[in-house]
Short mmCIF file of C-alpha atoms in Angstrom, two decimals:
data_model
loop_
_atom_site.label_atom_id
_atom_site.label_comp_id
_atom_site.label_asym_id
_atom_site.label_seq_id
_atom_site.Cartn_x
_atom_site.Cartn_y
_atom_site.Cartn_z
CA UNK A 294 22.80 56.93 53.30
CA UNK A 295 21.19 54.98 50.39
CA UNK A 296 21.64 55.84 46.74
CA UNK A 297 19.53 58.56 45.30
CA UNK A 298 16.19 57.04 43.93
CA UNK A 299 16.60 59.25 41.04
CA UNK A 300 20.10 58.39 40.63
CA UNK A 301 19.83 55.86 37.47
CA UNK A 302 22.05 52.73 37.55
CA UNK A 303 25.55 52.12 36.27
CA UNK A 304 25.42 50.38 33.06
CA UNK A 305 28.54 47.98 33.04
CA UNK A 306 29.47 47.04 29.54
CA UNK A 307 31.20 43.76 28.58
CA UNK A 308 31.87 42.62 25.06
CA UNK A 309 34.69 40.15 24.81
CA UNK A 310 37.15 38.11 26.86
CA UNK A 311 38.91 40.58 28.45
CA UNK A 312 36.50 42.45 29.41
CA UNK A 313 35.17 40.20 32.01
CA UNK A 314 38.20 40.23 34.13
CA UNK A 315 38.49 43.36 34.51
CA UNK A 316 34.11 43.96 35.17
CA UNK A 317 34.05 41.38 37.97
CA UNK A 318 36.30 42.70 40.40
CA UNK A 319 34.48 46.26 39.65
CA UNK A 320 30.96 44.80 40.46
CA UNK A 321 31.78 43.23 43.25
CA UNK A 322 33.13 46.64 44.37
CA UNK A 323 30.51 48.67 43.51
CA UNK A 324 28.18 46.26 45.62
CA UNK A 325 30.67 46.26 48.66
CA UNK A 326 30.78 50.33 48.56
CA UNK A 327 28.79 52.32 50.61
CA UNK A 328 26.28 53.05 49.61
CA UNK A 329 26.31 50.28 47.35
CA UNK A 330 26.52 51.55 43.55
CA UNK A 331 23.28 50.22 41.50
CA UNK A 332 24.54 48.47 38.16
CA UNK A 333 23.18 47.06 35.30
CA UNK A 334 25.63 44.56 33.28
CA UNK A 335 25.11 44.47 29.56
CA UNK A 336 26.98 41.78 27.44
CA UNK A 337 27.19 42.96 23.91
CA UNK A 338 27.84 39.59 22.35
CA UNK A 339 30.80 40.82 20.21
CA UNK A 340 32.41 37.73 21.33
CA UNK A 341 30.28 34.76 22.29
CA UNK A 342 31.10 30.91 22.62
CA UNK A 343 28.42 29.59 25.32
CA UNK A 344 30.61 27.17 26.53
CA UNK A 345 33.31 29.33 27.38
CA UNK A 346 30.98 32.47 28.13
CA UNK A 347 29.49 30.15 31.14
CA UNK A 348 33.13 29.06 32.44
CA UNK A 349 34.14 32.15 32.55
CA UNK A 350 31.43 34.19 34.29
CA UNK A 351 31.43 31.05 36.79
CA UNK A 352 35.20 31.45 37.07
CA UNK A 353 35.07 34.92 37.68
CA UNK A 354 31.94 34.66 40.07
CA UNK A 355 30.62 37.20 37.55
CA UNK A 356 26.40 37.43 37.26
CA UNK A 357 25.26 36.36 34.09
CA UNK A 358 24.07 39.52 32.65
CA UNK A 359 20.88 41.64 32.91
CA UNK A 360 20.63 42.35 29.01
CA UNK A 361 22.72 40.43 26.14
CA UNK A 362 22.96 42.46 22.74
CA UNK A 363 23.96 38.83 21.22
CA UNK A 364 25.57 41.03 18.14
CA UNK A 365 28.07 37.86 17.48
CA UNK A 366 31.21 38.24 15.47
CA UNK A 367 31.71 40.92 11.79
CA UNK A 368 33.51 43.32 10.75
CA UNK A 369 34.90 45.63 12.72
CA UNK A 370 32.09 48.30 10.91
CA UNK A 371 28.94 46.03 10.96
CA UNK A 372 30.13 44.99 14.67
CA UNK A 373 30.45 48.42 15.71
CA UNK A 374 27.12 49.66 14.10
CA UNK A 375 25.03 46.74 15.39
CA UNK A 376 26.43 47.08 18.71
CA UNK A 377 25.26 51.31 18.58
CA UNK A 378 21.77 50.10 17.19
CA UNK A 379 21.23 47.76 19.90
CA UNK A 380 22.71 49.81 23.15
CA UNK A 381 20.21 53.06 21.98
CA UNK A 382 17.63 51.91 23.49
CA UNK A 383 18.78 50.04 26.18
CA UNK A 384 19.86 53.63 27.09
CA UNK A 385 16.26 55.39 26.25
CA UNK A 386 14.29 52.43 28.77
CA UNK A 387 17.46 52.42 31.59
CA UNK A 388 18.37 55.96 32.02
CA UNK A 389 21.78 55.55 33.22
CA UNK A 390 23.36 57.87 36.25
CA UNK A 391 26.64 56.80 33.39
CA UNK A 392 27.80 54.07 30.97
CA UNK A 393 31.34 52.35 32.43
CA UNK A 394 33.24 50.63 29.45
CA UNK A 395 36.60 49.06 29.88
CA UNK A 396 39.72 47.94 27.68
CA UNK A 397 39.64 48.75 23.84
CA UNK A 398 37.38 46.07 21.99
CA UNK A 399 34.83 47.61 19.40
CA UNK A 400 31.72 47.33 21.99
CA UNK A 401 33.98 49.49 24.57
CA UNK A 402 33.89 52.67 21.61
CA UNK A 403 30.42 51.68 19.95
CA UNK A 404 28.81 51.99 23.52
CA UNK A 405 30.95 55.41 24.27
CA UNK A 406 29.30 56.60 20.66
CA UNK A 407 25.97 56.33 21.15
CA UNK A 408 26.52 57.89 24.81
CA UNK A 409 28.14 61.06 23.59
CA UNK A 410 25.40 61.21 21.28
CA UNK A 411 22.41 60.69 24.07
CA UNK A 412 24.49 63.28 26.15
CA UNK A 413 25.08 60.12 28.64
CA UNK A 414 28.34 60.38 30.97
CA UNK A 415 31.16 57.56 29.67
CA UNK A 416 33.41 56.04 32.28
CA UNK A 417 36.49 54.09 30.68
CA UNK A 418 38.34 52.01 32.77
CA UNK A 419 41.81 51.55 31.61
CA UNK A 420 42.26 54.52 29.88
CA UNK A 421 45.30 56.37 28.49
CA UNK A 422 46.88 53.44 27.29
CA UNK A 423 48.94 53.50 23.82
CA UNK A 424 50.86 51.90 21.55
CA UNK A 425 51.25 54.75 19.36
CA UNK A 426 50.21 52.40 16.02
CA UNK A 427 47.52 53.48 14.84
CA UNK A 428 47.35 50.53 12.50
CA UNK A 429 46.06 48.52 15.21
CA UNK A 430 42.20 48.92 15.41
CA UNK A 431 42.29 48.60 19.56
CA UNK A 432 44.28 52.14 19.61
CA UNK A 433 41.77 53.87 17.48
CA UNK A 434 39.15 52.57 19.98
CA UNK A 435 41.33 53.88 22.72
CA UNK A 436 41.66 56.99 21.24
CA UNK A 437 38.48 58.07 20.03
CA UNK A 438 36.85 56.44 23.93
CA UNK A 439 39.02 58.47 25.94
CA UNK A 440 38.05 61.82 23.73
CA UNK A 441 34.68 60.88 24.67
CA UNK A 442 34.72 59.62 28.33
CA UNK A 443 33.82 62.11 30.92
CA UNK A 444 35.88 60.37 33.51
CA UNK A 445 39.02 58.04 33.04
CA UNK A 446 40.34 55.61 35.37
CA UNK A 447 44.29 54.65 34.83
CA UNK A 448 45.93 51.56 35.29
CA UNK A 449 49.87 53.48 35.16
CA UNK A 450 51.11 56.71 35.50
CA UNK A 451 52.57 57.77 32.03
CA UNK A 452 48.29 57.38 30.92
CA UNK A 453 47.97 60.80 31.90
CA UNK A 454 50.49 62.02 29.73
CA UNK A 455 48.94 60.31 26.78
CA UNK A 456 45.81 61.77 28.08
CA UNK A 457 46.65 65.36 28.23
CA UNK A 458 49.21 65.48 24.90
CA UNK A 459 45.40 64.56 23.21
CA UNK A 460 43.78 67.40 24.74
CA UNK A 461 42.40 65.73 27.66
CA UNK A 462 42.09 68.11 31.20
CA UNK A 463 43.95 65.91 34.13
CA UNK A 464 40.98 66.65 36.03
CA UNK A 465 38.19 64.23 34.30
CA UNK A 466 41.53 61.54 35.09
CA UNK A 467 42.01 59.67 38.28
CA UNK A 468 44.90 56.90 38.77
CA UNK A 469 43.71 54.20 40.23
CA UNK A 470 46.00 50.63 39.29
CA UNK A 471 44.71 47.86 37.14
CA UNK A 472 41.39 45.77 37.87
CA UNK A 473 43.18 42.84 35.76
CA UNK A 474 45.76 42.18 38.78
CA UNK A 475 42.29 42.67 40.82
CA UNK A 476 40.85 39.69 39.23
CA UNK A 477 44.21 37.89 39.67
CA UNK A 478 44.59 38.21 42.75
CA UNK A 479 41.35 36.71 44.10
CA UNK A 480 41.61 34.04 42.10
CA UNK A 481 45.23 33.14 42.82
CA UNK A 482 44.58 30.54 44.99
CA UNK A 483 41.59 29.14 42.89
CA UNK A 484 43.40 28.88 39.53
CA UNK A 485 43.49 24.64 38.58
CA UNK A 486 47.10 23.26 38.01
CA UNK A 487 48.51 22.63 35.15
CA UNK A 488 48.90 18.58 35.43
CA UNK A 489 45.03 18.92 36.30
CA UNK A 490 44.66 21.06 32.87
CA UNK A 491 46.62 19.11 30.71
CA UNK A 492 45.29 15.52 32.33
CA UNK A 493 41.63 17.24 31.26
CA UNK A 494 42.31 17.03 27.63
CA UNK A 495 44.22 13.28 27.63
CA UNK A 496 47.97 14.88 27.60
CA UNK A 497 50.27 12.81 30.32
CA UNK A 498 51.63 15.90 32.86
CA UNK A 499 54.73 14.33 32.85
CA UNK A 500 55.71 16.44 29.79
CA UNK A 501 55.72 19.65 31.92
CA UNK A 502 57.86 18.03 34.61
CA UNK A 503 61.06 18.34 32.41
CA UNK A 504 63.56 20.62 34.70
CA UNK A 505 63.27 23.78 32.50
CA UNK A 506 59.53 23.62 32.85
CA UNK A 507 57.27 24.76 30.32
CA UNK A 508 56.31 27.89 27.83
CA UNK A 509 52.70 29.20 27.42
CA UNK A 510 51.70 30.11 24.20
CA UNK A 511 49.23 32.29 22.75
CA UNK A 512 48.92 34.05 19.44
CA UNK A 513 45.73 35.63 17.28
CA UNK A 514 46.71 39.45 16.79
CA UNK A 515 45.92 39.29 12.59
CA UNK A 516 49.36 41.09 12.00
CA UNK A 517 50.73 37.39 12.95
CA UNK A 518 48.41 35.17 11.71
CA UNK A 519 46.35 36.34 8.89
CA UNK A 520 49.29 36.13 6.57
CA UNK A 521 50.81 32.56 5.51
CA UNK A 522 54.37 33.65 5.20
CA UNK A 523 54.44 35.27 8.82
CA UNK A 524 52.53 32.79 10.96
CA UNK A 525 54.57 29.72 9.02
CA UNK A 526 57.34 31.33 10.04
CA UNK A 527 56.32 31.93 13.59
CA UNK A 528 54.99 28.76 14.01
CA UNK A 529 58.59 27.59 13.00
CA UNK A 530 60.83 28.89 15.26
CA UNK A 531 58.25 28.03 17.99
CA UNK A 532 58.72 24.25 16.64
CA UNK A 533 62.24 25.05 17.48
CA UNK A 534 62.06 26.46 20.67
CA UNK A 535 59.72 23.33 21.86
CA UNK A 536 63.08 20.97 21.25
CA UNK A 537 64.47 23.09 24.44
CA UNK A 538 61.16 23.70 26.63
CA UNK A 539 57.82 22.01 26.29
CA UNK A 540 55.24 24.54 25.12
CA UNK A 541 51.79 24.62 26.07
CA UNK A 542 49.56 26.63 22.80
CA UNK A 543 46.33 27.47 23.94
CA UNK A 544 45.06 28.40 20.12
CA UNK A 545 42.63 30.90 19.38
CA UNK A 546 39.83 29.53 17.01
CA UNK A 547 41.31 32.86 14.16
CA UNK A 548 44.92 31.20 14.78
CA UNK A 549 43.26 27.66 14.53
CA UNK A 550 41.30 28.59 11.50
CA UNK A 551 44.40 29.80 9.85
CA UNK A 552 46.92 27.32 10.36
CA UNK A 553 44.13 24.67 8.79
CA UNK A 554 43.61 27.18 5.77
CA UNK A 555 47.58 27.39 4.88
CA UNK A 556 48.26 24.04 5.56
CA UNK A 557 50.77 24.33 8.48
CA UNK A 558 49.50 21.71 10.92
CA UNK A 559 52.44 19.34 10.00
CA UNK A 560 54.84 22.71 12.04
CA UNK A 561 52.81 21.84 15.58
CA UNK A 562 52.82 17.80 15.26
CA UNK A 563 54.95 17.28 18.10
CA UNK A 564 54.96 15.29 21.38
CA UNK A 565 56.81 19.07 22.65
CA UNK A 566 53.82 21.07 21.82
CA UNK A 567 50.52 20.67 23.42
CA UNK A 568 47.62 22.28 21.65
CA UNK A 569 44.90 23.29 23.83
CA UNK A 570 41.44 25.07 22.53
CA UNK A 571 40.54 28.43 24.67
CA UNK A 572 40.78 27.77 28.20
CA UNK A 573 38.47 28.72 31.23
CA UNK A 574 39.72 31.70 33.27
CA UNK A 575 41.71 29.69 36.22
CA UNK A 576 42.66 27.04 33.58
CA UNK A 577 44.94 29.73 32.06
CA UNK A 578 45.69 31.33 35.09
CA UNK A 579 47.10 28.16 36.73
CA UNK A 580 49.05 27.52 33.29
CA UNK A 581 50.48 30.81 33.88
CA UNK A 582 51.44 30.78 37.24
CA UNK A 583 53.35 27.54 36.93
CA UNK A 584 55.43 28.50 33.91
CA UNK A 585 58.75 29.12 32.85
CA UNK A 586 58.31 31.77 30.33
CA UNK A 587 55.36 32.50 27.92
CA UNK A 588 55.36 33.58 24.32
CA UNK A 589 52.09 35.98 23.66
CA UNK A 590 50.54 38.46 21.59
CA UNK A 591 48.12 39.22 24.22
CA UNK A 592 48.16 42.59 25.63
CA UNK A 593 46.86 40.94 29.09
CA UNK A 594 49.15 38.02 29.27
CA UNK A 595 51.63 41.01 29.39
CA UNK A 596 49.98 42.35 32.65
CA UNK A 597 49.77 38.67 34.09
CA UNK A 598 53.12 37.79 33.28
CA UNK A 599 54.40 40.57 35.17
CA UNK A 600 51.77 40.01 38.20
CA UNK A 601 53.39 36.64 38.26
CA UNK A 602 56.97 37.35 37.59
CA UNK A 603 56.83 35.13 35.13
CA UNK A 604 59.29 36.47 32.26
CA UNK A 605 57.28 37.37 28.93
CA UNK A 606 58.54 37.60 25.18
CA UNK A 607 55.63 39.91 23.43
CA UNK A 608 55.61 38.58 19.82
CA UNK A 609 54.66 42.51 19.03
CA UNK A 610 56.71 45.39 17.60
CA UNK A 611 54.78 47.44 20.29
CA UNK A 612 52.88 47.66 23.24
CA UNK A 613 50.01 49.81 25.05
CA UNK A 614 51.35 48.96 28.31
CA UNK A 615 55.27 50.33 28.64
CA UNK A 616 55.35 49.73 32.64
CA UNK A 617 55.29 45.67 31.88
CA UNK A 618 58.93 46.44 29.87
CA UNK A 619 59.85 49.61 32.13
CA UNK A 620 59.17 47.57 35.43
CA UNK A 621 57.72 44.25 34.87
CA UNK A 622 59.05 41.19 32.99
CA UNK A 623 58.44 41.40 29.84
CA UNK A 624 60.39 41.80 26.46
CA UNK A 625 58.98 42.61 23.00
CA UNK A 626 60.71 40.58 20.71
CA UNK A 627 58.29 41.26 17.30
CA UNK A 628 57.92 38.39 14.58
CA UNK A 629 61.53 37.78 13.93
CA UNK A 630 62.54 34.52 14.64
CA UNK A 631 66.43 35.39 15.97
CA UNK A 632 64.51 37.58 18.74
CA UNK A 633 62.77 34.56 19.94
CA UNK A 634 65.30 32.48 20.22
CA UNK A 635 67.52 34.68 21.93
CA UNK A 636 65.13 35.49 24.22
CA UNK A 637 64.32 31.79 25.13
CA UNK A 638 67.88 30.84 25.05
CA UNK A 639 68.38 34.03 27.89
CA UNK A 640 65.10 33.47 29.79
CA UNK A 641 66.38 29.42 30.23
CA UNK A 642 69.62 30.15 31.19
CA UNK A 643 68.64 32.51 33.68
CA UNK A 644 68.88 35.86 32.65
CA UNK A 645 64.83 36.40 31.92
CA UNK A 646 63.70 39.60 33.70
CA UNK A 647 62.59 38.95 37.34
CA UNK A 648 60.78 42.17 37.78
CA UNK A 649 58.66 43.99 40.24
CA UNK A 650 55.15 44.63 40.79
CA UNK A 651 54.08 48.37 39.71
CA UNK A 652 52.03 50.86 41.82
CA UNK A 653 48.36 49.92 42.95
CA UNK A 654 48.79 46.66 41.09
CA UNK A 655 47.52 45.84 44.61
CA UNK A 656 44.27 44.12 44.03
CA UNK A 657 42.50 47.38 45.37
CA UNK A 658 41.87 49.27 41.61
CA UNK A 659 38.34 48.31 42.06
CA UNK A 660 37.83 49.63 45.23
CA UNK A 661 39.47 52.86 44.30
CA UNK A 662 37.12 53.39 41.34
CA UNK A 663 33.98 52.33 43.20
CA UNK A 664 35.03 55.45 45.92
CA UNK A 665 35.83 57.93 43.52
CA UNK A 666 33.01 57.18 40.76
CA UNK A 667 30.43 57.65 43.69
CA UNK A 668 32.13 60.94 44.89
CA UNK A 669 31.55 62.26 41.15
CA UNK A 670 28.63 60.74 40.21
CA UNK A 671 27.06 62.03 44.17
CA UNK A 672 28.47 65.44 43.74
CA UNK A 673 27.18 65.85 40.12
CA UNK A 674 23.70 64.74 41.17
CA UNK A 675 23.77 67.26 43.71
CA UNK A 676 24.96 69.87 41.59
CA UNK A 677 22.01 69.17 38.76
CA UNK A 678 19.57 69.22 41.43
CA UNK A 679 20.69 72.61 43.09
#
């Protein structure tokens, strides 16, 4: 049975990094299902580097998209308001059967705004998710999304009691695993390795052949390095840490930006640290895959890690995803220094967390929400029309 011809498509929203991973495999479902799901795939531009937007929806074997907002970076107001005035009528010309947002960056909750207020339904993908610190601007877009989505897709079972303590009925929720492992999965066996990587950018791959391996690094949450006294502090013990395991930094341009503006290149000049810009999807994934531990910020790296079971040490007081500590292999450690090291010291001599791979982190998520999104959105069409 083909789609209903006055069934509107599914507008797929992607705004930054993340986001991509987690919209390929979904696309690629939603053309596989049947009857295939029509969708529409809007790139907001919150975040936009050309180079790196091309590797990345080539990695991914994403399409490029149907309609780019090209926004570009702000504040997290201006961002969010430009993104709203440029979605409208994308919405008004389209007619949507729904919007499907994942993750938490400010296009995910813009695009959920201006649906609520064009009576639209919201999908989130990922929902549920919280770190319970609300003085990080991702869980306010988490929040405020999930109050607005009309159905919410799960990536771990302890969402829907985040869901539900907020006032959210179980029934608009639906478990269904995480579409990041998804993307992982199929390109496990694509990902480039690492002496390819590092031989790219002129570094000899004999520094990762040391018998403790190597660490992957990657910091830009502004809590560690917007302020000079914290990131010259982290970028200190990670100095020291590199005198027992080579580690590979792939620097975000904020982190970059910063360590020029206080003055603390002289902390990474080191034939033990290699400093990489922002790599291409299987780039990173290959770096990944091959290490010995890695030392993030990054909410996702926390969901790779553990896809990997490669150990983890979150340089975070807190995290939105519990099951990668509860079941997976990673540690949070914060910004203090005596953390770190003891958590490199255990992690090299063995005692890192091995892990296990959670429910429906199966490389099926996708699948899952393709069937149930086109049971809801089927039955609702049906019930409008009766």
């Amino acid at each position: 049975m083909p789609w209903p011809a006055d069934l509107g498509p599914v507008i797929c929203v992607v705004g930054a990094r993340p986001n991509f991973m987690k919209m390929a495999p979904i696309l690629r479902a939603f053309a596989d299902h049947r009857p295939a799901l029509p969708a529409l795939l809007v790139h907001t531009g919150q975040h936009y580097d050309r180079d790196m937007n091309d590797r990345l929806f080539s990695d991914l074997r994403l399409p490029h998209p149907d309609i780019n907002l090209e926004v570009g970076s702000a504040t997290h107001a201006v961002q969010t308001a430009a993104v709203m005035q440029r979605f409208e009528p994308v919405l008004d010309e389209r007619r949507p059967s729904c919007v499907l947002v994942v993750g938490d960056v400010n296009s995910t909750l813009a695009c959920a705004l201006v649906c609520a207020k064009k009576d639209v339904p919201v999908v989130h993908v990922e929902a549920g998710l919280r770190s319970h610190d609300r003085a990080m601007p991702e869980e306010i877009n988490r929040v405020l999304t999930d109050q607005i989505a009309d159905r919410l897709y799960t990536t771990e079972r302890s969402a829907l009691a985040n869901l539900t303590r907020e006032g959210v009925a179980e029934q608009r929720v639906c478990f269904v695993g995480n579409v990041m492992i998804d993307s992982l999965l199929a390109n496990r066996q694509l990902a480039h390795a690492p002496a390819k990587t590092l031989q790219a950018v002129g570094v000899d791959p004999a520094l990762i052949d040391d018998r403790r391996g190597y660490a992957v690094v990657t910091l830009h949450r502004p809590s560690n390095v917007d302020r000079a006294e914290t990131l010259q502090a982290l970028l200190a013990v990670l100095r020291e840490v590199s005198e027992s395991v080579p580690l590979i930094f792939a620097m975000h341009p904020r982190t970059r930006a910063n360590v020029e503006r206080f003055r603390l290149g002289d902390l990474l000049s080191s034939p033990r640290i290699v400093l990489l810009p922002p790599q291409g999807y299987l780039e990173m994934l290959g770096l990944l895959a091959g290490a010995r531990l890695v030392l993030s910020d990054s909410g996702g790296l926390q969901e790779e890690s553990t896809a990997l079971g490669v150990p983890c040490l979150t340089i975070r007081e807190n995290t939105e995803r519990p099951i990668t500590i509860e079941q997976g292999t990673n540690t949070l450690v914060g910004a203090n220094p005596q953390a770190i090291r003891q958590g490199v010291h255990e992690i090299l001599s063995g005692a890192g967390k091995s892990g296990r791979i959670p429910e429906f982190w199966d490389g099926r998520a996708a699948q899952r929400i393709a069937a149930d999104l086109a049971t809801w959105l089927l039955a609702r069409h049906a019930q409008r029309a009766g």
